[in-house]
Amino acid sequence: MKSIKHIAIAFGMGLLTTSCSDYLNVNAPANTDDNFVTSTVEEAWKALSWAYADYTRVVAGGGNYNWNDPCSDCDYYPEYNSANGRIGYLRSSEASVDMKSAQFTALFTELARAKRVADIIAGKSEYKAAKEAGKTNDWTQLYGEAMTFYSWCYFELVRHFGDVPFGIENSVVEGYALTSRFEILDKIIAILKDVEPLMYDLGEGNITAERMSRTFANMLIGEAALNAAGYQTLRTDMAGLYGNVQFNTKYTGKNYIYAQRTDCNTYYTMAQTYLRKVLGERKGSLRFLTTDDRAFSNNPFQLGFQYCHDMKLSPESIWEAANRASNQSERPYSQGRPSDGGGKNAAPCKVFGGVRIMPTFFYTGYEDGDLRADASMVVTGSDGKGTEKLINFKSGSRLSGGIASNKWDENRVTPQPYTVAQRNTGLNYVMRRMSNVMLMLAEADAMAGDAGEALSLVNQIRTRAGVAALSGISGSAVLTAVEQEVKREFVGEGDIRWAQIRMGVFTERAKQVRSDIKAMIAGLEANGYYTFANGRTISNYIWTKLVEAPACGMLTCDRVEGDPAQVPGWRGIYDYSTTSVASLVVGTAHNLAIKGLYEYIDPNGAEAAALEADGYTRWNWGIDIIAGKDQLWDYNILSGITLTDVPLYFHPIPATTISQSNGLVTNGYDLPQQ
């Protein structure tokens, strides 16, 4: 299944002579070597597979929670004042100029390789004949795949860095300047429109979700158009950078604005057209999971993530960046359910947990009965010795840092968890899945005023989650409904902020969550608890005790109301007594029963005394938020929005690229230059 080779194609094969540190100065290889490399489709695929592998290793594997800055009003980075989260906090002036130089360099290196593969294929008679005849074959697929990968890398560069150099790969240049992101997006859209008709749909021609298909190319056209149409932060310190594009400005900063292009509807229409194709005639084998045939659960949302843990491709996946043990793996390490285990031979090994869930979202984000809630958020992790343990709200990682993402969990890897070493589990990176497309299309519909289709898509998502369909709403309420489903569907994945930025609501959401956190803390300080508008309550303390596995087993699934070991659901622990690290496991009670998570228990009252007499222990909960109210729970919570209304979310272009540009490339947005 893991068909992508995680080794670099030898430079001796002659495809490219670039080094990873010199991506802007690439010399063409010898033609004799080109002929050897592309003598067959299989050899050409090997050359392209290097780009896939390097993307997994450096870009996705370089902290795949959207590069350490997942922060929105739903999720945050858990280490107080960590350099890893500077952009996530919206504090661009405090960032290091080279903080993401590895990703920047890798993306240019990978797109140069992909473009070179495509250029060589374009000269082959087999490709020319098929293209002239309008016939899809393995050569036209591979050419389109290479150019789609090229386009994806530029899309990633624009999304994370803003305006970047463009179109100078595989050539020797004396200098280079920034190109408008709008020009780049227009060019990659044109490329994708040109190549997608002669590519295979997902599932055709042996093209699985581990490769870029016609289905993915159509999705990328739609997503690129949606990003061109939406609100974004733009530079005002470089006259003429955006050419003739005109903007409606929402917020103005020092040398930047938060604005939307005036001709946005042209791009919303394009996004609608191509995203509809992905859900229609171009979907290929793509399938939205609406049922769960597992005997022990009824949660099709979680089933989509379990495919990844089973080392299988999900029917919902449009593209997964392939991975395998023992390569570096950020899922679950950076995005999953935490573990206090050691670096090697633990039960399970250390899981850092670089994405955490806002307590305000944990308590208010989901309606009662929403199947996504427990499968997305978790209040327990692993102690590393085969026992479930409570997470705390102190600054830090592993079992510190706050409520964690539950979408990736070492405990759920089959046939058994990987216990050899941390960060090596080998789960694929699911880059885009069907619900991404559904909610991007709903966003485009809502922004374009097509409330009916937007609500239809939202309600398909809601029905799958087990909550009632929405009706009787219109206008801005439709866009808000789309945004809410984006949060519920993608919390903990690092993607929510992109939708909020495009929709033009990011600043308001940042200010609101900061206000909500402060109100919650004030209630905890004054009363020992805080009750949200929906009636759920967070308290300073909760009570837990270890119990024998419930009837469903040590690794729990759907919540069972009334059973404190199964509320919340989708937690528990794998039975590590059956593994090679069995010697770490002590005793037989490894599941955690929890009381007081959603309602207040007076720590000096009769209920608390009865719980403690029954073997429960009182643990700090909200009181640790109070202790960190001026640190983690202020600085890390989008604190840069207090400095300017314009969200500053771009990463800096690295110093080497700036210094070698003869003064034509600079960083904006208060980012450093050196």
XYZ file of C-alpha atoms in Angstrom:
674
model
C 0.000 0.000 0.000
C 2.791 2.426 0.844
C 4.045 2.595 -2.713
C 6.040 5.819 -2.535
C 9.749 5.128 -2.063
C 11.122 7.017 0.895
C 14.579 7.349 -0.577
C 16.014 10.087 -2.744
C 16.419 9.212 -6.415
C 20.183 9.225 -6.977
C 21.494 12.395 -8.576
C 23.582 10.122 -10.794
C 20.401 9.282 -12.663
C 20.695 12.799 -13.995
C 17.173 14.103 -13.502
C 18.363 17.169 -11.614
C 21.631 18.561 -10.383
C 20.179 20.928 -7.831
C 21.083 20.762 -4.178
C 18.431 21.347 -1.539
C 20.118 24.563 -0.470
C 20.394 26.015 -3.977
C 16.897 25.648 -5.390
C 16.963 29.055 -7.117
C 20.048 28.219 -9.189
C 19.314 24.995 -11.032
C 21.226 23.801 -14.090
C 19.700 21.531 -16.716
C 20.952 17.913 -16.675
C 22.474 15.961 -19.529
C 19.966 14.768 -22.131
C 21.434 11.277 -22.208
C 20.557 10.825 -18.561
C 17.073 12.270 -19.187
C 16.451 9.536 -21.758
C 17.460 6.864 -19.288
C 15.314 8.231 -16.479
C 12.177 8.357 -18.641
C 12.789 5.221 -20.684
C 9.608 3.774 -19.168
C 6.685 5.115 -17.201
C 8.004 3.181 -14.218
C 11.382 4.938 -14.345
C 9.737 8.336 -14.752
C 7.469 7.581 -11.789
C 10.511 6.779 -9.666
C 11.904 10.196 -10.477
C 8.668 11.954 -9.542
C 8.287 9.851 -6.415
C 11.338 11.592 -4.970
C 9.319 14.821 -4.802
C 6.488 13.055 -3.004
C 8.921 11.482 -0.560
C 10.723 14.741 0.154
C 7.410 16.505 0.708
C 6.469 13.890 3.299
C 9.886 14.025 4.943
C 10.496 17.776 5.106
C 7.228 19.638 4.622
C 4.566 17.374 6.130
C 7.126 15.818 8.466
C 8.355 19.240 9.503
C 5.565 19.665 12.020
C 2.357 18.879 10.207
C -0.018 20.954 12.241
C 0.268 23.596 9.559
C 3.811 24.297 10.652
C 3.421 24.900 14.396
C 0.780 27.611 14.128
C -2.647 25.978 14.190
C -4.126 28.729 16.323
C -7.760 29.755 15.906
C -10.628 30.277 18.311
C -10.744 26.470 18.630
C -7.124 25.343 18.926
C -3.787 26.632 20.215
C -0.120 25.779 20.756
C 0.455 24.485 24.327
C 3.942 25.691 25.346
C 3.933 29.192 26.786
C 5.998 31.665 24.775
C 7.562 28.965 22.601
C 9.355 30.123 19.462
C 7.497 27.356 17.616
C 4.224 29.221 17.997
C 5.171 32.819 17.221
C 3.188 33.000 13.982
C 0.330 31.102 15.581
C 0.145 33.736 18.313
C 0.071 36.392 15.503
C 3.291 37.941 16.800
C 5.244 38.158 13.559
C 7.847 40.655 14.766
C 9.048 38.080 17.315
C 9.571 35.338 14.726
C 12.961 34.118 13.534
C 13.684 34.804 9.878
C 14.708 31.202 9.189
C 12.082 29.482 11.318
C 10.553 27.742 8.272
C 13.472 27.848 5.859
C 13.449 24.044 5.570
C 9.866 24.017 4.297
C 10.463 27.001 2.009
C 13.540 25.418 0.458
C 11.989 21.975 0.185
C 8.906 23.246 -1.624
C 11.035 24.981 -4.252
C 13.253 21.932 -4.592
C 10.280 19.602 -4.998
C 8.474 21.784 -7.506
C 11.671 22.120 -9.548
C 12.013 18.338 -9.678
C 8.362 17.886 -10.602
C 8.637 20.491 -13.363
C 11.770 18.848 -14.754
C 10.040 15.464 -14.893
C 7.124 17.082 -16.727
C 9.406 18.891 -19.185
C 11.167 15.648 -20.076
C 7.884 13.756 -20.508
C 6.552 16.570 -22.719
C 9.259 15.750 -25.261
C 8.400 12.072 -25.532
C 6.599 10.841 -28.641
C 4.267 8.657 -26.581
C 3.067 11.662 -24.618
C 2.748 13.904 -27.673
C 0.689 11.353 -29.573
C -1.688 10.780 -26.663
C -2.158 14.479 -26.032
C -2.816 15.206 -29.696
C -5.407 12.422 -29.774
C -6.965 13.595 -26.520
C -6.355 10.174 -25.016
C -5.532 9.575 -21.373
C -2.720 7.093 -20.742
C 0.018 6.541 -18.185
C 2.255 9.195 -19.789
C -0.413 11.915 -19.797
C -1.314 11.008 -16.215
C 2.298 11.265 -15.092
C 2.794 14.584 -16.890
C -0.382 15.968 -15.316
C 0.591 14.551 -11.941
C 3.988 16.252 -12.075
C 2.444 19.600 -12.994
C -0.235 19.193 -10.320
C 2.478 18.547 -7.746
C 4.342 21.613 -9.050
C 1.154 23.657 -8.645
C 0.499 22.285 -5.164
C 3.947 23.357 -3.978
C 3.380 26.889 -5.240
C -0.044 26.907 -3.580
C 1.622 25.919 -0.288
C 4.235 28.659 -0.708
C 1.574 31.308 -1.334
C -0.536 30.109 1.565
C 2.297 30.148 4.104
C 4.599 32.916 2.794
C 2.347 35.198 0.738
C 4.055 36.634 -2.344
C 7.133 34.641 -3.399
C 9.494 34.300 -6.392
C 7.875 32.384 -9.253
C 8.840 30.570 -12.443
C 12.628 30.544 -12.216
C 13.094 26.871 -11.406
C 15.481 24.779 -13.521
C 17.279 27.840 -14.874
C 20.243 29.992 -13.951
C 19.156 33.465 -12.859
C 21.058 36.591 -11.912
C 18.291 37.926 -9.720
C 14.694 37.347 -8.781
C 11.833 39.340 -7.295
C 8.543 38.694 -5.608
C 5.566 37.746 -7.746
C 2.032 38.643 -6.711
C 0.220 35.717 -5.115
C -2.737 36.487 -7.369
C -0.578 36.081 -10.465
C 0.826 32.823 -9.082
C -2.644 31.487 -8.322
C -3.855 32.446 -11.803
C -0.916 30.657 -13.385
C -1.277 27.429 -11.438
C -5.017 27.431 -12.107
C -4.258 27.730 -15.840
C -1.726 24.889 -15.595
C -4.192 22.654 -13.795
C -6.971 23.384 -16.269
C -4.604 22.402 -19.062
C -3.442 19.093 -17.579
C -6.462 17.712 -15.714
C -8.462 16.540 -18.779
C -5.823 13.885 -19.557
C -5.360 12.590 -16.023
C -7.030 9.601 -14.373
C -9.820 10.123 -11.892
C -9.132 8.762 -8.416
C -9.202 4.967 -8.604
C -8.583 4.761 -12.358
C -5.311 3.585 -13.886
C -4.116 2.291 -10.513
C -4.040 5.856 -9.164
C -4.786 5.733 -5.451
C -5.084 8.543 -2.938
C -1.314 8.346 -2.398
C -0.893 10.022 -5.788
C -2.353 13.150 -7.337
C -5.270 12.315 -9.603
C -7.603 14.287 -11.859
C -9.905 14.393 -8.849
C -7.213 16.117 -6.790
C -6.314 18.495 -9.649
C -9.941 19.630 -9.874
C -10.019 20.103 -6.117
C -6.846 22.204 -6.261
C -8.315 24.450 -8.963
C -11.287 25.018 -6.694
C -9.201 25.613 -3.593
C -6.794 27.963 -5.376
C -9.738 29.950 -6.732
C -11.322 30.078 -3.268
C -8.083 31.411 -1.804
C -7.780 34.018 -4.561
C -11.346 35.138 -3.846
C -11.205 35.306 -0.078
C -10.019 37.880 2.426
C -6.291 37.896 3.152
C -3.517 40.050 4.533
C -1.718 42.034 1.815
C 1.392 44.196 1.678
C 1.166 47.955 1.122
C 4.911 48.618 1.258
C 5.620 47.498 -2.339
C 3.912 49.719 -4.898
C 2.558 47.849 -7.884
C 3.042 44.386 -6.409
C -0.558 43.367 -7.101
C -0.807 45.039 -10.493
C -4.331 46.062 -11.471
C -6.116 43.997 -8.812
C -8.420 46.202 -6.746
C -9.450 45.539 -3.145
C -12.119 46.215 -0.573
C -10.243 46.808 2.676
C -11.635 45.666 6.018
C -8.713 46.525 8.329
C -5.601 48.647 7.831
C -2.265 48.155 9.597
C 1.170 49.710 9.469
C 2.348 48.361 6.109
C -0.415 45.905 5.387
C -4.162 45.567 4.984
C -6.742 42.818 5.438
C -8.808 42.904 2.266
C -10.661 41.059 -0.487
C -10.299 41.582 -4.222
C -13.269 43.383 -5.790
C -13.701 40.794 -8.560
C -13.978 37.941 -6.041
C -17.201 36.586 -7.541
C -15.358 35.462 -10.676
C -13.200 33.232 -8.492
C -16.071 32.036 -6.300
C -17.839 30.893 -9.467
C -14.716 29.043 -10.571
C -14.363 27.423 -7.153
C -17.989 26.309 -7.282
C -17.568 24.815 -10.757
C -14.533 22.694 -9.957
C -15.420 21.682 -6.420
C -18.785 20.464 -7.701
C -16.915 18.317 -10.211
C -14.963 16.684 -7.388
C -18.240 15.702 -5.750
C -19.769 14.725 -9.082
C -18.355 13.554 -12.399
C -14.711 13.673 -11.246
C -15.027 11.941 -7.884
C -13.905 8.555 -9.177
C -13.710 6.141 -6.259
C -14.190 8.908 -3.682
C -16.915 8.054 -1.172
C -18.378 9.904 1.822
C -18.634 7.558 4.798
C -22.157 7.718 6.208
C -22.376 4.325 7.943
C -20.159 2.383 10.323
C -20.229 -1.392 9.938
C -17.979 -2.033 12.938
C -19.758 -4.169 15.522
C -18.492 -2.098 18.452
C -19.341 1.438 17.297
C -21.588 3.653 15.225
C -19.402 6.576 14.239
C -18.666 6.969 10.509
C -16.730 10.181 11.225
C -14.220 8.337 13.413
C -14.111 5.446 10.928
C -12.452 7.749 8.419
C -9.560 8.286 10.833
C -9.383 4.612 11.794
C -8.514 3.723 8.205
C -5.278 5.665 8.743
C -4.548 3.753 11.965
C -5.214 0.496 10.112
C -2.623 1.546 7.498
C -5.322 1.661 4.827
C -6.448 4.422 2.489
C -9.743 5.967 3.488
C -12.487 6.045 0.828
C -12.853 9.738 1.767
C -9.236 10.661 1.029
C -8.422 12.701 -2.079
C -4.703 12.824 -1.331
C -2.650 11.292 1.456
C 1.073 12.010 1.731
C 2.342 8.460 2.152
C 4.394 7.460 5.163
C 5.560 4.306 6.887
C 7.298 3.290 10.103
C 10.044 3.971 10.994
C 10.105 7.318 9.211
C 9.500 10.497 11.177
C 5.770 10.797 11.721
C 3.990 13.885 13.021
C 0.758 11.959 13.385
C 0.092 11.264 16.122
C 3.294 12.789 17.580
C 2.494 16.454 16.944
C -1.249 16.300 16.421
C -2.509 13.382 18.431
C -3.488 12.075 21.822
C -0.564 12.700 24.201
C 1.658 10.211 25.990
C 4.169 10.695 28.804
C 6.127 7.676 27.600
C 9.848 7.671 27.015
C 11.512 8.024 23.658
C 11.901 4.288 23.071
C 10.181 1.056 24.063
C 7.297 2.644 25.951
C 3.581 1.912 26.221
C 3.179 4.034 24.154
C 6.228 6.191 23.426
C 6.215 9.953 23.871
C 3.527 11.891 21.994
C 4.209 15.632 22.164
C 0.741 16.922 21.271
C 1.451 20.269 19.596
C -2.203 21.044 18.927
C -4.589 21.579 21.843
C -8.291 22.344 21.995
C -9.585 25.556 23.556
C -11.559 24.695 26.716
C -14.235 27.103 25.510
C -14.622 25.005 22.359
C -14.496 21.717 24.263
C -17.456 22.809 26.378
C -19.482 24.705 23.758
C -18.333 23.707 20.272
C -20.580 20.688 19.729
C -24.279 20.078 20.182
C -25.425 17.193 22.356
C -25.085 13.899 20.514
C -22.600 15.094 17.903
C -20.516 12.022 17.029
C -17.501 14.186 16.225
C -17.013 15.581 19.730
C -15.428 12.647 21.568
C -13.680 11.390 18.425
C -12.038 14.815 17.989
C -11.181 15.934 21.552
C -9.795 14.045 24.521
C -9.080 14.861 28.185
C -6.877 11.827 28.861
C -3.678 10.454 27.427
C -1.264 7.664 28.271
C 1.259 7.526 31.090
C 3.643 5.559 28.872
C 3.284 2.492 31.062
C 0.020 1.120 29.755
C -2.362 3.216 31.856
C -4.756 6.037 30.957
C -4.006 9.350 32.672
C -5.637 12.775 32.921
C -4.266 15.713 30.902
C -3.674 19.009 32.752
C -3.915 22.674 31.760
C -0.334 23.637 32.644
C 1.969 24.980 29.943
C 3.896 22.183 28.279
C 3.566 19.107 26.120
C 2.660 15.436 26.525
C 0.191 15.298 29.448
C 0.575 19.026 30.085
C -0.802 21.682 27.787
C -4.557 21.161 27.867
C -7.276 19.178 26.107
C -5.818 17.381 23.102
C -6.771 16.287 19.630
C -8.130 12.748 19.558
C -8.074 12.113 15.819
C -4.746 10.298 15.856
C -3.918 7.997 18.753
C -0.985 5.586 19.127
C -3.327 3.270 21.022
C -5.532 2.736 17.957
C -2.809 1.655 15.528
C -3.428 -1.891 14.282
C -2.596 -4.696 14.524
C -0.916 -3.180 17.612
C 0.688 0.128 18.568
C 4.209 0.952 17.435
C 6.284 0.906 20.623
C 9.839 0.940 19.250
C 10.491 4.689 19.210
C 8.706 8.023 19.425
C 7.698 9.905 16.265
C 8.050 6.825 14.079
C 4.560 5.365 13.920
C 4.320 5.931 10.166
C 0.747 7.124 9.705
C -0.078 8.790 6.393
C -0.817 12.513 6.295
C -4.382 12.884 5.046
C -3.949 16.173 3.217
C -7.458 16.518 1.765
C -10.593 14.468 2.230
C -14.140 14.663 0.965
C -15.450 16.865 3.779
C -12.759 19.440 2.932
C -14.280 19.762 -0.518
C -17.859 19.794 0.766
C -17.184 22.626 3.184
C -14.993 24.601 0.774
C -17.852 24.405 -1.728
C -20.316 25.438 0.977
C -18.047 28.394 1.762
C -17.917 29.435 -1.897
C -21.700 29.047 -2.136
C -22.304 31.125 0.981
C -19.905 33.861 -0.111
C -21.539 33.906 -3.563
C -25.042 34.039 -2.085
C -26.153 30.491 -2.937
C -27.604 29.690 0.487
C -29.548 26.629 -0.650
C -26.596 24.563 -1.819
C -24.454 25.739 1.102
C -27.051 24.515 3.598
C -27.478 21.238 1.725
C -23.771 20.507 2.055
C -23.703 21.589 5.699
C -26.629 19.318 6.445
C -24.960 16.317 4.802
C -22.061 16.860 7.199
C -24.396 17.314 10.163
C -26.494 14.254 9.334
C -23.368 12.103 9.233
C -22.477 13.518 12.670
C -25.884 12.584 14.112
C -27.265 16.090 14.677
C -30.358 17.764 13.244
C -30.327 19.516 9.887
C -30.479 23.319 9.799
C -33.301 25.247 8.170
C -34.821 28.697 8.067
C -31.568 30.656 8.018
C -30.291 33.066 5.384
C -27.736 35.761 4.695
C -24.695 35.926 6.964
C -26.160 33.185 9.167
C -25.477 30.695 6.372
C -21.783 31.600 6.296
C -21.670 31.308 10.086
C -23.230 27.851 9.830
C -20.543 26.819 7.340
C -17.840 28.160 9.638
C -19.251 26.240 12.608
C -19.150 22.967 10.675
C -15.572 23.695 9.584
C -14.669 23.964 13.262
C -16.485 20.779 14.241
C -15.128 18.786 11.326
C -11.483 19.964 11.413
C -10.679 20.986 14.997
C -7.143 19.948 15.930
C -5.991 19.655 12.316
C -4.575 23.171 11.945
C -6.961 24.126 9.126
C -9.701 26.195 10.771
C -7.857 29.492 10.625
C -7.513 29.331 6.817
C -11.301 29.239 6.398
C -11.806 32.017 8.962
C -9.200 34.191 7.234
C -10.831 33.694 3.826
C -14.317 34.364 5.205
C -13.184 37.654 6.706
C -14.060 36.734 10.294
C -10.676 35.832 11.776
C -10.104 39.093 13.672
C -13.545 38.992 15.274
C -13.128 35.351 16.298
C -9.692 36.035 17.785
C -11.020 38.893 19.901
C -14.074 36.916 20.976
C -12.178 33.842 22.143
C -9.810 36.009 24.176
C -12.845 37.619 25.813
C -14.476 34.221 26.387
C -11.332 32.812 28.019
C -11.113 35.809 30.352
C -14.789 35.461 31.327
C -14.283 31.761 32.033
C -11.236 32.469 34.199
C -13.095 35.158 36.130
C -15.856 32.658 36.914
C -13.390 29.987 37.987
C -11.648 32.485 40.269
C -14.846 33.800 41.810
C -16.854 30.602 42.196
C -14.627 27.625 41.554
C -16.599 26.907 38.375
C -17.978 28.571 35.257
C -21.201 27.583 33.513
C -21.407 28.239 29.786
C -24.586 29.315 28.015
C -25.354 25.722 26.987
C -25.384 24.590 30.630
C -22.089 22.722 30.626
C -19.749 23.624 33.461
C -15.978 23.698 33.830
C -14.720 23.452 37.425
C -11.463 23.991 39.249
C -11.299 20.291 40.169
C -12.428 16.948 38.839
C -12.228 13.443 40.315
C -10.782 10.297 38.736
C -9.951 6.720 39.646
C -8.470 3.773 37.803
C -10.896 0.941 37.069
C -10.880 -2.410 35.341
C -11.718 -2.286 31.643
C -15.405 -1.664 30.921
C -17.420 -4.213 28.939
C -16.314 -2.795 25.574
C -12.628 -3.337 26.362
C -9.698 -1.227 27.519
C -9.852 0.877 24.357
C -13.298 2.472 24.530
C -15.510 3.678 21.695
C -18.929 5.378 21.648
C -19.746 6.990 24.974
C -22.066 5.153 27.354
C -23.973 7.658 29.450
C -23.758 6.929 33.149
C -20.436 5.089 32.900
C -17.642 7.409 34.084
C -15.082 5.212 32.303
C -16.859 5.772 28.970
C -17.840 9.438 29.243
C -16.278 11.052 27.300
C -16.004 8.219 24.782
C -13.233 7.206 22.381
C -10.408 7.011 24.907
C -9.211 4.219 27.212
C -5.896 2.460 26.584
C -4.512 -0.387 24.523
C -3.717 -3.600 26.405
C 0.077 -3.309 26.417
C 0.421 -6.487 28.491
C 0.178 -8.286 25.145
C 3.101 -6.413 23.553
C 6.887 -6.414 23.677
C 6.781 -3.716 26.406
C 4.564 -5.779 28.728
C 7.133 -5.484 31.512
C 6.199 -1.800 31.928
C 2.593 -2.605 32.752
C 1.688 -2.907 36.442
C -1.643 -4.085 37.843
C -4.946 -4.636 36.057
C -6.818 -1.322 36.477
C -5.806 0.861 33.540
C -8.941 2.761 32.510
C -9.776 6.151 33.979
C -13.230 6.911 35.372
C -13.978 10.657 35.507
C -16.458 12.641 37.608
C -17.166 16.380 37.521
C -15.995 17.033 33.985
C -19.250 18.696 32.885
C -20.835 19.692 36.188
C -19.664 21.326 39.413
C -18.859 19.211 42.450
C -18.186 21.199 45.606
C -14.724 20.059 46.742
C -15.846 20.488 50.363
C -19.264 18.925 49.903
C -20.828 15.538 50.522
C -20.561 14.360 46.896
C -16.812 14.947 46.841
C -16.411 13.147 50.150
C -18.408 10.181 48.850
C -16.313 10.006 45.691
C -13.086 10.048 47.660
C -14.408 7.347 49.956
C -15.089 5.315 46.816
C -11.473 5.579 45.704
C -11.612 8.697 43.527
C -8.830 11.275 43.748
C -9.296 15.005 43.301
C -7.207 16.553 40.517
C -6.566 20.106 39.381
C -8.596 21.100 36.343
C -9.656 24.718 35.729
C -7.546 25.970 38.630
C -4.431 25.413 36.506
C -5.880 27.774 33.901
C -6.172 30.411 36.611
C -2.521 29.912 37.518
C -1.479 30.494 33.894
C -3.913 33.291 33.108
C -1.141 35.827 32.404
C 1.026 33.366 30.490
C -0.255 30.452 28.406
C -3.869 31.612 28.614
C -3.076 35.114 27.437
C 0.068 35.210 25.299
C -0.618 31.997 23.376
C -4.270 32.801 22.710
C -3.902 34.882 19.519
C -2.415 37.714 21.566
C -1.036 39.494 18.516
C -4.562 40.572 17.611
C -4.297 43.104 20.448
C -1.470 44.826 18.533
C -3.271 45.186 15.206
C -6.656 44.215 13.779
C -4.903 42.812 10.722
C -4.082 39.115 11.254
C -0.346 38.526 10.694
C -0.168 34.838 9.833
C 2.541 34.537 7.157
C 5.917 32.938 7.781
C 9.121 34.834 6.915
C 10.922 34.247 3.645
C 14.375 32.942 4.704
C 17.389 35.227 4.991
C 19.411 33.575 2.205
C 16.640 34.126 -0.321
C 16.418 37.769 0.737
C 20.172 38.395 0.666
C 20.692 36.854 -2.793
C 17.837 38.767 -4.456
C 19.734 42.030 -4.978
C 17.279 43.815 -2.740
C 14.184 42.737 -4.679
C 12.865 40.308 -2.057
C 11.956 41.499 1.429
C 9.670 40.368 4.209
C 6.559 42.325 5.022
C 3.999 42.029 7.834
C 6.545 43.141 10.501
C 8.584 39.982 9.851
C 12.377 40.093 10.291
C 14.746 40.539 7.331
C 17.764 38.792 8.815
